[in-house]
Tab-separated table of C-alpha atoms in Angstrom:
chain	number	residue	atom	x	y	z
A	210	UNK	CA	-11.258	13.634	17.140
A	211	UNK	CA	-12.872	10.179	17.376
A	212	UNK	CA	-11.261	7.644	14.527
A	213	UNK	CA	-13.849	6.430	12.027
A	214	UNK	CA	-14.825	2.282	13.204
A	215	UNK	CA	-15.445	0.220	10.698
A	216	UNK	CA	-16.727	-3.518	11.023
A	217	UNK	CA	-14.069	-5.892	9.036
A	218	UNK	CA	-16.107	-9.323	8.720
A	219	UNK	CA	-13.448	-12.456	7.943
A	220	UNK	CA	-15.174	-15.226	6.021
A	221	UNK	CA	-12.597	-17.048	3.897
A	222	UNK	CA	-11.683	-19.990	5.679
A	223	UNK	CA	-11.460	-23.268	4.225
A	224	UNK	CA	-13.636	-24.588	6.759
A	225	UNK	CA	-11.823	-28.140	6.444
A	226	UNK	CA	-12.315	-29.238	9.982
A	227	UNK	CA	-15.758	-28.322	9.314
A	228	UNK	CA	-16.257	-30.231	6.334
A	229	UNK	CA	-18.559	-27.701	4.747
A	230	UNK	CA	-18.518	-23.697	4.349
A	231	UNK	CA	-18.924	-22.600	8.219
A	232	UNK	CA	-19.831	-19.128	6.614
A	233	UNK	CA	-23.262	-20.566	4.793
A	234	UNK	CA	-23.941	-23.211	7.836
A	235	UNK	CA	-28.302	-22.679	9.563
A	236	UNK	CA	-27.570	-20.341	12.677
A	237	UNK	CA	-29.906	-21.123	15.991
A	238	UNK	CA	-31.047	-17.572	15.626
A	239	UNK	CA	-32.091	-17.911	12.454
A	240	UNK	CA	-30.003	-16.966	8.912
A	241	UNK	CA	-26.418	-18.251	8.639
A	242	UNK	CA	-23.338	-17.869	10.456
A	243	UNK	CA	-22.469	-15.070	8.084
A	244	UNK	CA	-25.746	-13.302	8.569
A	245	UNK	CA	-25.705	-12.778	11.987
A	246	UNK	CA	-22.324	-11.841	12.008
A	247	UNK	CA	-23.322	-9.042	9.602
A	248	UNK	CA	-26.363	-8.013	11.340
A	249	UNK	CA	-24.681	-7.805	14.598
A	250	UNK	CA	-21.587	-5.490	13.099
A	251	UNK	CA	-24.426	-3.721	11.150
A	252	UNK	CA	-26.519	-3.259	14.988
A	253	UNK	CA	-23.370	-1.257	15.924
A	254	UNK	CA	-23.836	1.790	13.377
A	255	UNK	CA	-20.957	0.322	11.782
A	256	UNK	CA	-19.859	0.623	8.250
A	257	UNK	CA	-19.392	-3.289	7.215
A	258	UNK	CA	-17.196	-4.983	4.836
A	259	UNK	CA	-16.756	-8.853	4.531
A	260	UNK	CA	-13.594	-10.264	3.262
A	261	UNK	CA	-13.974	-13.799	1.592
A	262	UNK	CA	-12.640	-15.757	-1.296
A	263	UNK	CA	-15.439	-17.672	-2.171
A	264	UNK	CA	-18.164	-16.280	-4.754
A	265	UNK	CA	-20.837	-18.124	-2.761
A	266	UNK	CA	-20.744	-15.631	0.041
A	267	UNK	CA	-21.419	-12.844	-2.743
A	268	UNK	CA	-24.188	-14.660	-3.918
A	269	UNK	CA	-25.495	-14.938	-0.498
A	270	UNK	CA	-25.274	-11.546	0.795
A	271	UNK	CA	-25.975	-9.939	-2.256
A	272	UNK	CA	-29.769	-11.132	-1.902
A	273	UNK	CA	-29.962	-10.375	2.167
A	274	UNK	CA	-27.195	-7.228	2.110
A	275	UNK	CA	-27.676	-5.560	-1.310
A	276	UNK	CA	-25.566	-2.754	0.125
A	277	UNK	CA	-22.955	-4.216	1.430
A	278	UNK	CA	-19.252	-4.348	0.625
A	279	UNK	CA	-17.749	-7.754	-0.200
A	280	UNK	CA	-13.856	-7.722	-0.878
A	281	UNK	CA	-11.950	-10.539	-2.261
A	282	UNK	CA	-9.358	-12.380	0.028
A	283	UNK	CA	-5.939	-11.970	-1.834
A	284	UNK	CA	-4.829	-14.633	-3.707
A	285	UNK	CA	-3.571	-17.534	-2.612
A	286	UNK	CA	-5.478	-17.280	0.102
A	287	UNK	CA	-2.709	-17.644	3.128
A	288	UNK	CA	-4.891	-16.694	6.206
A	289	UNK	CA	-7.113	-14.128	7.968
A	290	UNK	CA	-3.999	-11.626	8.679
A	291	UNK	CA	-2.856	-11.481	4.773
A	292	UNK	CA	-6.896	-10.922	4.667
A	293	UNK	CA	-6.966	-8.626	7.087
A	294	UNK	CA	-4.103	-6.604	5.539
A	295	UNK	CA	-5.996	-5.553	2.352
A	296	UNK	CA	-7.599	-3.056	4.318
A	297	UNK	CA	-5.721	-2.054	7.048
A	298	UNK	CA	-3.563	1.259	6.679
A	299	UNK	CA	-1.527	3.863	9.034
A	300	UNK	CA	-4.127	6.614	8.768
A	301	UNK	CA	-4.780	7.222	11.953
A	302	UNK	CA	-8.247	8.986	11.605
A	303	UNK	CA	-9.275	4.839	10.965
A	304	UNK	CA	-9.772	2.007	12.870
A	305	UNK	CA	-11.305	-1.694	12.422
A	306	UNK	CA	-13.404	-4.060	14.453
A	307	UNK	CA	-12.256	-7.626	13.154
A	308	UNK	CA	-15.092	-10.019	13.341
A	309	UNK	CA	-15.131	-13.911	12.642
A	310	UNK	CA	-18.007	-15.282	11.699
A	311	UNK	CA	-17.867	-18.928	13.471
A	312	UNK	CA	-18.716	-17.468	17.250
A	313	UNK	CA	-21.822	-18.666	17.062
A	314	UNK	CA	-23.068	-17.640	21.138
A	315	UNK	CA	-20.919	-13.921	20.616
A	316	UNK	CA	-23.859	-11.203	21.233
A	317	UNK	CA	-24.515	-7.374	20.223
A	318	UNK	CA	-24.326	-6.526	23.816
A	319	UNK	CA	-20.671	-8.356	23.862
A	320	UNK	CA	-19.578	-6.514	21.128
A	321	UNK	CA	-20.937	-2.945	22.568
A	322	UNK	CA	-18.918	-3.391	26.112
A	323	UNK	CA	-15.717	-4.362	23.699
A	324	UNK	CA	-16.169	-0.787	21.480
A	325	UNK	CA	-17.030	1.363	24.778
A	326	UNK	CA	-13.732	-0.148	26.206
A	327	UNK	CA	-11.429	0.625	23.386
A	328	UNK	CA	-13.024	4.101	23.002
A	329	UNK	CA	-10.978	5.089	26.610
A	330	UNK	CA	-8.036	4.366	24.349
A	331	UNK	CA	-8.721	4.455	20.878
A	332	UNK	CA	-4.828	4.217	19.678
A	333	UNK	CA	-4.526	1.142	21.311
A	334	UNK	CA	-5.534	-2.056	19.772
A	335	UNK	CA	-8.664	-4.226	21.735
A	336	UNK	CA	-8.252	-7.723	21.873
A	337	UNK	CA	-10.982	-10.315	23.366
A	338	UNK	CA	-9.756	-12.313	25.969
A	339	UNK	CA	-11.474	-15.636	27.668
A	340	UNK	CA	-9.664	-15.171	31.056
A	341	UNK	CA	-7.181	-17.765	29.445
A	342	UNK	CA	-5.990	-16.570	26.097
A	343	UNK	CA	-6.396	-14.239	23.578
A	344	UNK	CA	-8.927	-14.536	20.500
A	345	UNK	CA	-7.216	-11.887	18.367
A	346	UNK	CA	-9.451	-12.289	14.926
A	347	UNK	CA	-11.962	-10.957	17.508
A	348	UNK	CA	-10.523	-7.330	18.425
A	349	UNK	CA	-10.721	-3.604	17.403
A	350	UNK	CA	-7.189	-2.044	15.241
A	351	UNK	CA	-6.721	1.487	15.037
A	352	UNK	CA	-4.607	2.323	12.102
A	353	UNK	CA	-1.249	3.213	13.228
A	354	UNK	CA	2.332	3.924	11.164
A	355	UNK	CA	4.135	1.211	13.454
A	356	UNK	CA	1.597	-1.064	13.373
A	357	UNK	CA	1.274	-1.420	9.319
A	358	UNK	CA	4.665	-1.570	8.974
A	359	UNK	CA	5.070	-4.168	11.451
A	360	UNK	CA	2.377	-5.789	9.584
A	361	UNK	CA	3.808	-5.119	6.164
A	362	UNK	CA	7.222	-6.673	7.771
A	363	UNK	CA	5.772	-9.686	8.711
A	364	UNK	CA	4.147	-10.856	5.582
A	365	UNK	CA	7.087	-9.923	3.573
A	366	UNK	CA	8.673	-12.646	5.836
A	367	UNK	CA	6.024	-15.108	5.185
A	368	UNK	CA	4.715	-15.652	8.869
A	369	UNK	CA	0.748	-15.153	8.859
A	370	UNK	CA	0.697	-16.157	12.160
A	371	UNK	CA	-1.984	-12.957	13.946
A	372	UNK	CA	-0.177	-13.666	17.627
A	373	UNK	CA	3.128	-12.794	15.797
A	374	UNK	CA	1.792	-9.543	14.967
A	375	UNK	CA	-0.039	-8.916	18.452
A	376	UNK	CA	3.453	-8.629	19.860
A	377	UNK	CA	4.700	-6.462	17.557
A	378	UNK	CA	1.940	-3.914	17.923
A	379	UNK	CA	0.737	-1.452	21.079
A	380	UNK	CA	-2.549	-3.258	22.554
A	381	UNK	CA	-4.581	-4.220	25.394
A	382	UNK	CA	-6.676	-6.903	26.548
A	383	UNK	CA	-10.018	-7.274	27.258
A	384	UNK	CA	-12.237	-10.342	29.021
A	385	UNK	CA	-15.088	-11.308	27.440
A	386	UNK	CA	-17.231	-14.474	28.937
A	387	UNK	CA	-15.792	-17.458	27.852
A	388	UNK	CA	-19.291	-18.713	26.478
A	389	UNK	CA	-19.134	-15.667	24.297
A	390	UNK	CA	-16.128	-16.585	22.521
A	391	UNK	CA	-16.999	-20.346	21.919
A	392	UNK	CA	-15.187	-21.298	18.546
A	393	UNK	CA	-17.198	-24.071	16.234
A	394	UNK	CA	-14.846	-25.861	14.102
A	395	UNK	CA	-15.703	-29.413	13.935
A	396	UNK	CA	-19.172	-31.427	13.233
A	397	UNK	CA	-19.512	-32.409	16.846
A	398	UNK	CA	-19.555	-28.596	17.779
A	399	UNK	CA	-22.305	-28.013	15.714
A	400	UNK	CA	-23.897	-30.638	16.734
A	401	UNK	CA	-23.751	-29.551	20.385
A	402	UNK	CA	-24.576	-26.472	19.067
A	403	UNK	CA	-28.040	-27.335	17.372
A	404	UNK	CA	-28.677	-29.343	20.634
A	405	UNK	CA	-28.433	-25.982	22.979
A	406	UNK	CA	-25.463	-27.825	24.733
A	407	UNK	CA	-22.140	-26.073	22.883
């Protein structure tokens, strides 16, 4: 029996590098970061939830999304795996597609070759891979007991560190084009960006 895929959205970054809230930043295709992040998990026929701390990005969605599911971050906030582990379970019948929303050239068509890949093995964690290193906040986790315990283990340590818990956990990766999986952090980026040169 296929696991039910669901889209988990992370949006509660500090966006310091940035110097202002990456989630709310103009998006070349029109929107904001966080709206085509949405509308591309939503493109899927994916259930969507968006995990963020800040009550702006409730604001915002709540006029464009009216529907969907905003969660806060736990608090402190301490990263996108302490995020990410307000929803993630061992049910097995479950599984998540963890989606950042600063990737501003990552495509619908990207993300469909990523879920038709982890469908040939659906109990094995998908993570996106550039051909030099792996972008796990961009990946697919099937709930599993090992791997929210491992999880649960982790945190109770006080390491947040996702690449900790990648090596704890049974997964696989998978290469997406490296222009897909550009990160924007910093002004200049989104200046390239706006320019059609990042």
């Amino acid at each position: 029996m296929p696991r039910l895929l669901r889209a988990c959205v992370l949006a509660g970054g500090a966006s310091r590098r940035m110097g202002a809230d990456k989630a709310l930043l103009p998006h070349p295709r029109g929107g904001t970061w966080i709206d085509n992040t949405v509308a591309m998990a939503r493109a899927l026929d994916l259930q969507v939830l968006v995990l963020s701390g800040h009550p702006r990005h409730r604001e915002h969605l709540a006029s464009r999304f009216p529907d969907l599911l905003v969660l806060p971050e736990p608090w402190p906030p301490a990263g996108p795996l302490q995020a990410f582990a307000a929803v993630f379970s061992a049910r097995v019948d479950e599984a998540w597609l963890v989606l950042p929303i600063d990737l501003p050239y990552l495509t619908s068509p990207a993300l469909e070759t990523l879920l038709a890949a982890w469908r040939e093995q659906e109990h094995v964690a998908l993570v996106a891979h550039d051909g030099d290193r792996q972008q796990p906040l961009l990946g697919i986790y099937p709930g599993m007991a090992c791997s929210h315990a491992a999880l649960e283990r982790q945190l109770g340590r006080g390491c947040h560190r996702w690449h900790d818990w990648l090596d704890q956990i049974p997964h696989r990766s998978f290469f997406l084009p490296p222009e897909q999986l550009l990160n924007a952090n910093h002004p200049a980026d989104l200046a390239a960006l706006t320019d059609g040169e990042f």
